[in-house]
Amino acid sequence: MNKITDRTIKQINSERRKFLDMLSKAGVSAGVLRASTIAGGMMFNRFAEAATNDKKFILLFHPNGAPRGYTSSIAMNPLKPFGNTVAALTMSIGKPGNHGNLQQATGADSYNGSDARSSSIDQQVAKILGNNTPKRSIQLGVQSGTQEGINRLNGANVTRIDSPATALQQVFSGTTTGSSSSSSSGSTSGPTAIERKLAVVDANKQGLDAIRNKLGYDERFRLDAHLDTITQLENRLKSQVSTGSSSGGTSSGGSTGGSCSKPTVASSKSALAEYRMQGDIAVAALACGITNVVSIQFNETQASWLPGDGTADAVPFNADHHQVNHGGQALNLLPAVCEYMNKGVANIIDKLQKAGIYNNTVVLCVSEMGDGVNHTPDAGPIIVASGISGLRGGFRTPNSDHYGVFPDVFKLLGIQGSAGLGSYGNGGIVT
Amino acid sequence: MQSMPTNNPSKCTTTDNCAANTVAYMLSLASQVAASCNTSVQPYGMRALRLLTSRELKNSLIDLGIAQSSELTDDLFTQDATYTKSKFPIHTHVTTAIDDNRNDAMMLLADKISTTAASRLRNSWGCGTNATNCANSFLTLAERIFRRPLTDAEKSTYNGFFTKYGAQVGSEIALAAAITSPQFLYRSELGTKVSDARNNSSNFGTQLNLQNLDQSAYILDNYEYATLLAYMYTGSTPDQTLMQAAKNNQLNSESAVNSQIDRLLQTTRGREHLTEFGANWMRTDDVLKAVRSANPEFTDDVKNDMAKEVRELFGYVFFTSNTPFTQFYGGDYSVINSRLAQYYGVSGFSGGTSDWKATNIANRGGILGTGAFSVGNSQPDRSGPIKKAVDIRELMLCHHIGAPPTDLNTTSKRAELVKQAQQREDVTGDLTTREYYEIITNDPACDSCHQTRINPLFGIDDIDHLGKFRTTMRGLGPNGQYNLPVNNFGELIGLESIDDPASLTFQGSKDLGKKMANLSSVSECLAVNSFRWATGMPLNHNSYSTLEGGQDNEPAKLTKNQEESFACAEKSLVDTYAANNSSARSLYRKIGTLDLVRVRKPIDSSQVKQ
């Protein structure tokens, strides 16, 4: 049954994309689609919403929870300037509640690829908000290592880009704000850069089909994700051809909504410096309409990053964050360690405001455990920040597992009830 | 579960996964009994597509003449998926395929290099603006890129680029398409069904008798086998010689294959690939992340040298004739350059920073004596005897200790111990690193691992957090006393397995290295890790990958038949090692001719992590 559902969903998605592509070329706007009784069926809601919905989502992860009472500590200092646009919550982190299985912290608690909850919430959101942008979503990391992390799509791990330099290259490649494709701009006649890429993609689809046919259906595992990736790229390229746009994000679905400029990065060994750079890249990608969904995983579940980074933001400790949790008198430094990480969050909010898109962006920061000292699920740090009207800011201790915040995120993004989103309850924690 | 933990059953709730963790631990204990070799079971490996790792991709592009090393900057590549404690980069289509990030990265890479590369190639082909000639030359190259002859459909597709766009643009697009293609990016270990292979045995020349194999099994054809051998022994694409051997059905006997293997191991790539294995296995590249702000002599050059020292030592032991692998642990020497000689205080070294020589050093030798092993396992201000001891167990002896408890700070006993250690550190200053860790682990909750498996190994604390040998140290803390004696007495309890009551005593890292070198655990662990590096597969269930917290992380587990047949393969590898004077090279060489790397069965969903 699940295999059939999986195939059916894929087929529906493929046909839906073709249909909207055809309508777009015919000059039918997405707004008309929403109003149309013909198009009002649930099958097309998602794409209609994406075309007119310019909301954006940033998902963040900080390792190893927080010390009890962290909202009363200096950990909150970086966020205080943003007033009631920030909700700092103390909640139970029921899943995973301890080291490892980071994808459970971000809502992916199912291994069944057909289950909406086999994707992390950024990927769930990207299925709705990511269809008409050059990149469906962007996953970044800060010294996050190579093991599977917070991002899952249909049960499969999604890779991150840890290096800001690499992220800058890859996120802004082929956009008018980024470095232009050097090789494909060789001559003034002949195929355009997009036409070249479409030729490449077409050849690769043929190759992938041939390989997939050698495998039984049950053997394909992640190859179907590869096919989906190529198909998505093909559709985005065709969309750019049809709208006459060769840049990212100025076509339908990815409104710029504010100032857009490519950030700069420099090499650094400081975790916070890298966090800020990745944050700048994330905000620029949103502002430039390259994507509507970004995630940043700060470090990993062993919290091996060094707070004593030699900068003005350093926490005076000669070992890694995890050792602070286990370190006797060093426990006193935990609020400062959390403050350090929250400076990264503050930078993102600040840049969103400066880019003029904070009022349509939701920032959610989660962790994999609650009480980091005792490595237990309770008393975990959850932050929701947004300039969207309807967020109830402030410091609270809701009597709920942190999954209870996810419906509120969906509501703020205007996508609640959409097909493809996991069911996490009724929310009402921050809305 | 209703009455556990003792006196506090309510602690074991669903929210902290206590029950699940306990069951998982009990199951893991049961699973530690290894399967026995069953020679009546035909061995079959796992049918797989393997995405090129970033290193394999770089090497392949360079060796195909498509890119130059300077063009392939690190920012063009995505991170590899890694498995096991050694974090081997392993991609099978079970867990790793091209996703958005990888696809974007490959398209960007193609964008960056295809114009220059196409121009360079056209010049070498001498085809000028003649689209037909350029197309023909490209198709010849494409056979190397795809590592097999092209199908008619592929020839038509790639020819079409030249027909439609001409020589210049056609070659640029064709090259971009080829290097981003699944045919290039995935290594095929899918094989051909045995029932079909029987009808065309000339493509499957092998010492195996096809009639003895399951009809439903798959056998790698000559090109797939050549590809496998190339990446197994050089980490790069098959060269012309190997491709020709595949074409001419010359991989049809063990001796012919061994001849190719020996040739590959003698190449520059071969040496590089095997030394990379040694460094990856020992995780000594962690030294490159070390920060020692308080110690200016610990420069980036020193760190890089330490990382290279492990490669040079492993390469020396692997490639030097009549050098048993036991020297990697028990040798009186390391392989160093002039900068490390000065750093370690070795006098009389002749040569420069580019001269790497096996050098006898009084108080160090073997992997345990390398700077990287100690620095990579230390904190910025103190050595890491626990981490070093765990690495000795897990990486070198393949003894599994398991994850530490996650609620270390919840007991009053623990708080008292930490306070006791802190008092000595902050006030009296008479605490050595060894004593610090012995104090804070002196808790019944820690005994199961620390009492016999970890703490007795603290005699290896004679190499400090800077990678330097010491007999004394300054006490921990701001008031640390000088010249505290470093206790280098230790005991390895559990020799052939972690629960084995037998033990040996030692004094210092070098002595431990010598005494452990000949343990059967060492040779078995070499077999397990060599097999994993070469094939990506686990050799037994004890070597399954887990996460740091102990959760299962093995991409595809062995079937019962595979466990039994792989046990025979393991025995074969260890026997080969023993019969050849403990030669790591002979063991690694043997992997390429095992039946199970040539014949495969599909991975069933029941084998895959859920």
PDB file of N, CA and C in Angstrom, chain A residues 96 98-99 111 135-136 145-146 159 162 166 169-170 173 181 183-184 196 200 204 206 208 211 214 219 221-223 226 229 233 302 318-319 323 325-326 328 373-375 377, chain B residues 15 17 47 49 75 79-80 82 93-94 97-105 108 111-112 115 157 172 177 180-182 186 190 379-380 406 409-410 418 548 551 602 608 610:
ATOM      1  N   PRO A  96      14.550  13.836  20.152  1.00  0.00           N
ATOM      2  CA  PRO A  96      15.016  12.588  20.733  1.00  0.00           C
ATOM      3  C   PRO A  96      15.199  12.632  22.254  1.00  0.00           C
ATOM      4  N   ASN A  98      17.849  13.305  23.874  1.00  0.00           N
ATOM      5  CA  ASN A  98      19.220  12.989  24.289  1.00  0.00           C
ATOM      6  C   ASN A  98      20.103  13.055  23.058  1.00  0.00           C
ATOM      7  N   HIS A  99      21.349  12.601  23.167  1.00  0.00           N
ATOM      8  CA  HIS A  99      22.267  12.636  22.015  1.00  0.00           C
ATOM      9  C   HIS A  99      21.703  11.851  20.837  1.00  0.00           C
ATOM     10  N   TYR A 111      10.256   6.677   9.918  1.00  0.00           N
ATOM     11  CA  TYR A 111      11.146   6.172   8.876  1.00  0.00           C
ATOM     12  C   TYR A 111      10.376   5.737   7.634  1.00  0.00           C
ATOM     13  N   LYS A 135      16.042  27.264  -5.790  1.00  0.00           N
ATOM     14  CA  LYS A 135      16.405  26.165  -4.904  1.00  0.00           C
ATOM     15  C   LYS A 135      15.225  25.868  -3.988  1.00  0.00           C
ATOM     16  N   ARG A 136      14.893  24.618  -3.895  1.00  0.00           N
ATOM     17  CA  ARG A 136      13.742  24.233  -3.074  1.00  0.00           C
ATOM     18  C   ARG A 136      14.006  24.579  -1.618  1.00  0.00           C
ATOM     19  N   GLY A 145      30.068  18.566  11.047  1.00  0.00           N
ATOM     20  CA  GLY A 145      30.540  17.212  10.815  1.00  0.00           C
ATOM     21  C   GLY A 145      29.852  16.547   9.639  1.00  0.00           C
ATOM     22  N   THR A 146      30.030  15.240   9.561  1.00  0.00           N
ATOM     23  CA  THR A 146      29.570  14.514   8.380  1.00  0.00           C
ATOM     24  C   THR A 146      28.443  13.533   8.671  1.00  0.00           C
ATOM     25  N   THR A 159      21.942  16.396   2.693  1.00  0.00           N
ATOM     26  CA  THR A 159      23.282  16.898   3.004  1.00  0.00           C
ATOM     27  C   THR A 159      23.251  18.394   3.337  1.00  0.00           C
ATOM     28  N   ASP A 162      28.768  22.903   5.005  1.00  0.00           N
ATOM     29  CA  ASP A 162      29.371  23.408   6.232  1.00  0.00           C
ATOM     30  C   ASP A 162      30.243  24.635   6.000  1.00  0.00           C
ATOM     31  N   THR A 166      31.924  27.556   0.410  1.00  0.00           N
ATOM     32  CA  THR A 166      31.220  26.631  -0.483  1.00  0.00           C
ATOM     33  C   THR A 166      29.762  27.024  -0.610  1.00  0.00           C
ATOM     34  N   GLN A 169      29.348  29.940  -2.910  1.00  0.00           N
ATOM     35  CA  GLN A 169      29.508  29.496  -4.304  1.00  0.00           C
ATOM     36  C   GLN A 169      28.248  28.823  -4.810  1.00  0.00           C
ATOM     37  N   GLN A 170      27.792  27.878  -4.037  1.00  0.00           N
ATOM     38  CA  GLN A 170      26.720  27.014  -4.539  1.00  0.00           C
ATOM     39  C   GLN A 170      25.365  27.696  -4.472  1.00  0.00           C
ATOM     40  N   SER A 173      25.380  30.576  -7.322  1.00  0.00           N
ATOM     41  CA  SER A 173      25.836  30.272  -8.667  1.00  0.00           C
ATOM     42  C   SER A 173      24.684  30.479  -9.636  1.00  0.00           C
ATOM     43  N   SER A 181      27.906  32.243 -14.606  1.00  0.00           N
ATOM     44  CA  SER A 181      28.527  31.018 -15.089  1.00  0.00           C
ATOM     45  C   SER A 181      29.591  31.366 -16.088  1.00  0.00           C
ATOM     46  N   SER A 183      31.668  29.423 -17.839  1.00  0.00           N
ATOM     47  CA  SER A 183      31.855  28.602 -19.028  1.00  0.00           C
ATOM     48  C   SER A 183      30.741  28.781 -20.019  1.00  0.00           C
ATOM     49  N   SER A 184      29.538  28.965 -19.529  1.00  0.00           N
ATOM     50  CA  SER A 184      28.434  28.955 -20.489  1.00  0.00           C
ATOM     51  C   SER A 184      28.186  30.291 -21.137  1.00  0.00           C
ATOM     52  N   ARG A 196      21.735  24.991 -22.331  1.00  0.00           N
ATOM     53  CA  ARG A 196      22.813  24.020 -22.139  1.00  0.00           C
ATOM     54  C   ARG A 196      22.506  23.105 -20.963  1.00  0.00           C
ATOM     55  N   VAL A 200      21.933  19.012 -20.641  1.00  0.00           N
ATOM     56  CA  VAL A 200      22.671  18.163 -19.695  1.00  0.00           C
ATOM     57  C   VAL A 200      21.683  17.363 -18.849  1.00  0.00           C
ATOM     58  N   ASN A 204      21.099  13.307 -18.485  1.00  0.00           N
ATOM     59  CA  ASN A 204      21.250  12.640 -17.192  1.00  0.00           C
ATOM     60  C   ASN A 204      19.996  11.891 -16.792  1.00  0.00           C
ATOM     61  N   GLN A 206      18.007  10.418 -18.838  1.00  0.00           N
ATOM     62  CA  GLN A 206      18.042   9.168 -19.605  1.00  0.00           C
ATOM     63  C   GLN A 206      18.976   8.165 -18.938  1.00  0.00           C
ATOM     64  N   LEU A 208      19.849   8.017 -15.823  1.00  0.00           N
ATOM     65  CA  LEU A 208      19.302   7.549 -14.546  1.00  0.00           C
ATOM     66  C   LEU A 208      18.181   6.547 -14.768  1.00  0.00           C
ATOM     67  N   ILE A 211      19.681   3.198 -15.440  1.00  0.00           N
ATOM     68  CA  ILE A 211      20.205   2.556 -14.228  1.00  0.00           C
ATOM     69  C   ILE A 211      19.064   2.062 -13.355  1.00  0.00           C
ATOM     70  N   LYS A 214      17.577  -1.234 -14.032  1.00  0.00           N
ATOM     71  CA  LYS A 214      18.343  -2.446 -13.701  1.00  0.00           C
ATOM     72  C   LYS A 214      18.025  -2.930 -12.293  1.00  0.00           C
ATOM     73  N   GLU A 219      14.661  -2.193  -4.684  1.00  0.00           N
ATOM     74  CA  GLU A 219      16.108  -1.967  -4.590  1.00  0.00           C
ATOM     75  C   GLU A 219      16.481  -0.515  -4.822  1.00  0.00           C
ATOM     76  N   PHE A 221      15.797   2.383  -3.373  1.00  0.00           N
ATOM     77  CA  PHE A 221      16.174   3.182  -2.221  1.00  0.00           C
ATOM     78  C   PHE A 221      16.283   4.657  -2.579  1.00  0.00           C
ATOM     79  N   ARG A 222      17.429   5.247  -2.474  1.00  0.00           N
ATOM     80  CA  ARG A 222      17.573   6.690  -2.638  1.00  0.00           C
ATOM     81  C   ARG A 222      17.636   7.144  -4.090  1.00  0.00           C
ATOM     82  N   LEU A 223      17.648   6.209  -5.042  1.00  0.00           N
ATOM     83  CA  LEU A 223      17.718   6.620  -6.446  1.00  0.00           C
ATOM     84  C   LEU A 223      16.502   7.418  -6.862  1.00  0.00           C
ATOM     85  N   HIS A 226      17.106  10.894  -6.279  1.00  0.00           N
ATOM     86  CA  HIS A 226      17.946  11.477  -7.331  1.00  0.00           C
ATOM     87  C   HIS A 226      17.085  11.879  -8.518  1.00  0.00           C
ATOM     88  N   THR A 229      15.284  14.984  -7.741  1.00  0.00           N
ATOM     89  CA  THR A 229      16.182  16.140  -7.799  1.00  0.00           C
ATOM     90  C   THR A 229      16.360  16.623  -9.232  1.00  0.00           C
ATOM     91  N   LEU A 233      15.023  20.168 -10.885  1.00  0.00           N
ATOM     92  CA  LEU A 233      15.926  21.100 -11.548  1.00  0.00           C
ATOM     93  C   LEU A 233      15.431  21.389 -12.960  1.00  0.00           C
ATOM     94  N   GLN A 302      27.511  15.927  19.691  1.00  0.00           N
ATOM     95  CA  GLN A 302      28.566  15.814  20.699  1.00  0.00           C
ATOM     96  C   GLN A 302      29.073  17.191  21.127  1.00  0.00           C
ATOM     97  N   ASN A 318      38.642  26.101  28.222  1.00  0.00           N
ATOM     98  CA  ASN A 318      39.668  25.494  27.384  1.00  0.00           C
ATOM     99  C   ASN A 318      39.276  24.169  26.769  1.00  0.00           C
ATOM    100  N   ALA A 319      38.016  23.861  26.761  1.00  0.00           N
ATOM    101  CA  ALA A 319      37.593  22.601  26.163  1.00  0.00           C
ATOM    102  C   ALA A 319      36.309  22.843  25.380  1.00  0.00           C
ATOM    103  N   GLN A 323      32.138  19.431  27.188  1.00  0.00           N
ATOM    104  CA  GLN A 323      32.866  19.363  28.457  1.00  0.00           C
ATOM    105  C   GLN A 323      32.326  20.379  29.458  1.00  0.00           C
ATOM    106  N   ASN A 325      29.229  20.986  29.896  1.00  0.00           N
ATOM    107  CA  ASN A 325      28.095  20.300  30.525  1.00  0.00           C
ATOM    108  C   ASN A 325      28.531  19.371  31.644  1.00  0.00           C
ATOM    109  N   HIS A 326      29.700  18.801  31.509  1.00  0.00           N
ATOM    110  CA  HIS A 326      30.152  17.794  32.466  1.00  0.00           C
ATOM    111  C   HIS A 326      31.222  18.314  33.394  1.00  0.00           C
ATOM    112  N   GLY A 328      31.899  20.294  36.282  1.00  0.00           N
ATOM    113  CA  GLY A 328      32.030  20.844  37.630  1.00  0.00           C
ATOM    114  C   GLY A 328      31.754  22.333  37.669  1.00  0.00           C
ATOM    115  N   VAL A 373      22.711  19.684  31.076  1.00  0.00           N
ATOM    116  CA  VAL A 373      23.621  19.210  32.119  1.00  0.00           C
ATOM    117  C   VAL A 373      23.329  17.742  32.424  1.00  0.00           C
ATOM    118  N   ASN A 374      22.050  17.445  32.597  1.00  0.00           N
ATOM    119  CA  ASN A 374      21.652  16.087  32.944  1.00  0.00           C
ATOM    120  C   ASN A 374      21.268  15.244  31.743  1.00  0.00           C
ATOM    121  N   HIS A 375      21.288  15.837  30.565  1.00  0.00           N
ATOM    122  CA  HIS A 375      20.961  15.112  29.337  1.00  0.00           C
ATOM    123  C   HIS A 375      19.576  14.479  29.435  1.00  0.00           C
ATOM    124  N   PRO A 377      15.165  15.139  28.736  1.00  0.00           N
ATOM    125  CA  PRO A 377      14.337  15.863  27.764  1.00  0.00           C
ATOM    126  C   PRO A 377      13.709  17.156  28.295  1.00  0.00           C
TER     127      PRO A 377
ATOM    128  N   THR B  15       9.639   8.858  27.973  1.00  0.00           N
ATOM    129  CA  THR B  15      10.193  10.096  27.438  1.00  0.00           C
ATOM    130  C   THR B  15      11.715  10.068  27.355  1.00  0.00           C
ATOM    131  N   ASN B  17      13.418   7.291  26.851  1.00  0.00           N
ATOM    132  CA  ASN B  17      13.831   6.126  26.057  1.00  0.00           C
ATOM    133  C   ASN B  17      14.600   5.109  26.866  1.00  0.00           C
ATOM    134  N   ARG B  47      24.654  -6.256  -3.755  1.00  0.00           N
ATOM    135  CA  ARG B  47      24.497  -5.549  -5.028  1.00  0.00           C
ATOM    136  C   ARG B  47      24.273  -4.068  -4.732  1.00  0.00           C
ATOM    137  N   LEU B  49      24.899   0.359  -5.941  1.00  0.00           N
ATOM    138  CA  LEU B  49      25.451   1.484  -6.695  1.00  0.00           C
ATOM    139  C   LEU B  49      26.184   2.342  -5.685  1.00  0.00           C
ATOM    140  N   ASP B  75      35.744  23.888  -2.095  1.00  0.00           N
ATOM    141  CA  ASP B  75      34.381  24.431  -2.017  1.00  0.00           C
ATOM    142  C   ASP B  75      33.468  23.908  -3.121  1.00  0.00           C
ATOM    143  N   GLN B  79      30.086  17.250   1.386  1.00  0.00           N
ATOM    144  CA  GLN B  79      30.673  16.340   2.372  1.00  0.00           C
ATOM    145  C   GLN B  79      30.231  14.917   2.097  1.00  0.00           C
ATOM    146  N   ASP B  80      31.126  13.991   2.391  1.00  0.00           N
ATOM    147  CA  ASP B  80      30.790  12.582   2.237  1.00  0.00           C
ATOM    148  C   ASP B  80      29.979  12.097   3.429  1.00  0.00           C
ATOM    149  N   THR B  82      29.593   9.363   6.249  1.00  0.00           N
ATOM    150  CA  THR B  82      30.640   8.547   6.878  1.00  0.00           C
ATOM    151  C   THR B  82      30.028   7.537   7.833  1.00  0.00           C
ATOM    152  N   HIS B  93      23.764   3.284  -2.568  1.00  0.00           N
ATOM    153  CA  HIS B  93      22.489   3.919  -2.919  1.00  0.00           C
ATOM    154  C   HIS B  93      21.410   3.622  -1.898  1.00  0.00           C
ATOM    155  N   VAL B  94      21.723   2.737  -0.945  1.00  0.00           N
ATOM    156  CA  VAL B  94      20.787   2.473   0.146  1.00  0.00           C
ATOM    157  C   VAL B  94      20.579   3.741   0.963  1.00  0.00           C
ATOM    158  N   ALA B  97      22.526   9.127  -2.264  1.00  0.00           N
ATOM    159  CA  ALA B  97      22.417   9.339  -3.709  1.00  0.00           C
ATOM    160  C   ALA B  97      22.510  10.844  -3.935  1.00  0.00           C
ATOM    161  N   ILE B  98      22.380  11.241  -5.163  1.00  0.00           N
ATOM    162  CA  ILE B  98      22.449  12.660  -5.484  1.00  0.00           C
ATOM    163  C   ILE B  98      21.183  13.344  -4.960  1.00  0.00           C
ATOM    164  N   ASP B  99      21.363  14.311  -4.064  1.00  0.00           N
ATOM    165  CA  ASP B  99      20.230  15.133  -3.645  1.00  0.00           C
ATOM    166  C   ASP B  99      20.430  16.546  -4.191  1.00  0.00           C
ATOM    167  N   ASP B 100      19.587  17.484  -3.766  1.00  0.00           N
ATOM    168  CA  ASP B 100      19.663  18.838  -4.333  1.00  0.00           C
ATOM    169  C   ASP B 100      21.057  19.427  -4.175  1.00  0.00           C
ATOM    170  N   ASN B 101      21.601  19.291  -2.968  1.00  0.00           N
ATOM    171  CA  ASN B 101      22.926  19.888  -2.710  1.00  0.00           C
ATOM    172  C   ASN B 101      23.985  19.284  -3.607  1.00  0.00           C
ATOM    173  N   ARG B 102      23.995  17.968  -3.700  1.00  0.00           N
ATOM    174  CA  ARG B 102      25.030  17.322  -4.513  1.00  0.00           C
ATOM    175  C   ARG B 102      24.841  17.648  -5.984  1.00  0.00           C
ATOM    176  N   ASN B 103      23.580  17.665  -6.418  1.00  0.00           N
ATOM    177  CA  ASN B 103      23.335  17.959  -7.819  1.00  0.00           C
ATOM    178  C   ASN B 103      23.754  19.384  -8.157  1.00  0.00           C
ATOM    179  N   ASP B 104      23.398  20.308  -7.274  1.00  0.00           N
ATOM    180  CA  ASP B 104      23.804  21.703  -7.509  1.00  0.00           C
ATOM    181  C   ASP B 104      25.321  21.816  -7.548  1.00  0.00           C
ATOM    182  N   ALA B 105      25.978  21.111  -6.638  1.00  0.00           N
ATOM    183  CA  ALA B 105      27.438  21.169  -6.598  1.00  0.00           C
ATOM    184  C   ALA B 105      28.036  20.622  -7.884  1.00  0.00           C
ATOM    185  N   LEU B 108      27.531  23.024 -10.720  1.00  0.00           N
ATOM    186  CA  LEU B 108      28.454  24.151 -10.585  1.00  0.00           C
ATOM    187  C   LEU B 108      29.858  23.737 -11.018  1.00  0.00           C
ATOM    188  N   ASP B 111      29.978  23.509 -14.686  1.00  0.00           N
ATOM    189  CA  ASP B 111      29.975  24.867 -15.213  1.00  0.00           C
ATOM    190  C   ASP B 111      31.370  25.472 -15.196  1.00  0.00           C
ATOM    191  N   LYS B 112      32.064  25.235 -14.135  1.00  0.00           N
ATOM    192  CA  LYS B 112      33.370  25.867 -13.935  1.00  0.00           C
ATOM    193  C   LYS B 112      34.456  25.277 -14.820  1.00  0.00           C
ATOM    194  N   THR B 115      34.227  24.257 -20.017  1.00  0.00           N
ATOM    195  CA  THR B 115      34.701  25.009 -21.186  1.00  0.00           C
ATOM    196  C   THR B 115      36.202  24.851 -21.358  1.00  0.00           C
ATOM    197  N   THR B 157      22.863   9.889 -27.910  1.00  0.00           N
ATOM    198  CA  THR B 157      22.665  11.118 -27.124  1.00  0.00           C
ATOM    199  C   THR B 157      23.879  12.030 -27.224  1.00  0.00           C
ATOM    200  N   GLU B 172      31.592  21.042 -25.135  1.00  0.00           N
ATOM    201  CA  GLU B 172      31.388  21.596 -23.792  1.00  0.00           C
ATOM    202  C   GLU B 172      30.158  20.962 -23.138  1.00  0.00           C
ATOM    203  N   ALA B 177      27.655  17.120 -19.495  1.00  0.00           N
ATOM    204  CA  ALA B 177      26.666  16.046 -19.287  1.00  0.00           C
ATOM    205  C   ALA B 177      27.339  14.791 -18.755  1.00  0.00           C
ATOM    206  N   THR B 180      28.470  14.984 -15.024  1.00  0.00           N
ATOM    207  CA  THR B 180      27.372  15.066 -14.063  1.00  0.00           C
ATOM    208  C   THR B 180      26.429  13.884 -14.200  1.00  0.00           C
ATOM    209  N   SER B 181      26.784  12.945 -15.044  1.00  0.00           N
ATOM    210  CA  SER B 181      25.880  11.826 -15.333  1.00  0.00           C
ATOM    211  C   SER B 181      25.903  10.789 -14.225  1.00  0.00           C
ATOM    212  N   PRO B 182      24.795  10.091 -14.037  1.00  0.00           N
ATOM    213  CA  PRO B 182      24.794   8.995 -13.073  1.00  0.00           C
ATOM    214  C   PRO B 182      25.743   7.877 -13.507  1.00  0.00           C
ATOM    215  N   TYR B 186      28.002   7.271 -10.263  1.00  0.00           N
ATOM    216  CA  TYR B 186      27.778   6.034  -9.507  1.00  0.00           C
ATOM    217  C   TYR B 186      28.671   4.928 -10.043  1.00  0.00           C
ATOM    218  N   LEU B 190      26.305  -3.649  -9.638  1.00  0.00           N
ATOM    219  CA  LEU B 190      25.004  -4.316  -9.804  1.00  0.00           C
ATOM    220  C   LEU B 190      25.140  -5.694 -10.428  1.00  0.00           C
ATOM    221  N   GLN B 379      42.266  17.548  24.959  1.00  0.00           N
ATOM    222  CA  GLN B 379      41.662  18.867  25.084  1.00  0.00           C
ATOM    223  C   GLN B 379      42.769  19.906  24.885  1.00  0.00           C
ATOM    224  N   PRO B 380      42.384  21.168  24.701  1.00  0.00           N
ATOM    225  CA  PRO B 380      43.431  22.178  24.490  1.00  0.00           C
ATOM    226  C   PRO B 380      44.422  22.283  25.645  1.00  0.00           C
ATOM    227  N   THR B 406      24.253   8.664  29.674  1.00  0.00           N
ATOM    228  CA  THR B 406      23.876  10.018  29.271  1.00  0.00           C
ATOM    229  C   THR B 406      23.474  10.893  30.451  1.00  0.00           C
ATOM    230  N   ASN B 409      25.610  13.463  35.271  1.00  0.00           N
ATOM    231  CA  ASN B 409      25.637  14.430  36.366  1.00  0.00           C
ATOM    232  C   ASN B 409      24.462  14.321  37.318  1.00  0.00           C
ATOM    233  N   THR B 410      23.707  13.245  37.232  1.00  0.00           N
ATOM    234  CA  THR B 410      22.484  13.222  38.044  1.00  0.00           C
ATOM    235  C   THR B 410      22.699  12.611  39.421  1.00  0.00           C
ATOM    236  N   VAL B 418      33.399  15.077  41.265  1.00  0.00           N
ATOM    237  CA  VAL B 418      33.836  16.228  40.464  1.00  0.00           C
ATOM    238  C   VAL B 418      34.347  17.323  41.383  1.00  0.00           C
ATOM    239  N   GLU B 548      27.407   7.911  17.884  1.00  0.00           N
ATOM    240  CA  GLU B 548      28.163   8.120  19.120  1.00  0.00           C
ATOM    241  C   GLU B 548      27.373   7.653  20.340  1.00  0.00           C
ATOM    242  N   GLN B 551      23.413   4.195  18.877  1.00  0.00           N
ATOM    243  CA  GLN B 551      22.289   3.808  18.016  1.00  0.00           C
ATOM    244  C   GLN B 551      22.816   3.193  16.723  1.00  0.00           C
ATOM    245  N   PRO B 602      20.892  -8.966  -4.255  1.00  0.00           N
ATOM    246  CA  PRO B 602      20.251  -7.679  -3.970  1.00  0.00           C
ATOM    247  C   PRO B 602      20.132  -7.439  -2.472  1.00  0.00           C
ATOM    248  N   VAL B 608      17.934  -3.165   5.763  1.00  0.00           N
ATOM    249  CA  VAL B 608      18.215  -1.737   5.784  1.00  0.00           C
ATOM    250  C   VAL B 608      17.737  -1.117   7.073  1.00  0.00           C
ATOM    251  N   GLN B 610      15.955   0.878   9.819  1.00  0.00           N
ATOM    252  CA  GLN B 610      14.624   1.478   9.894  1.00  0.00           C
ATOM    253  C   GLN B 610      14.537   2.471  11.031  1.00  0.00           C
TER     254      GLN B 610
END
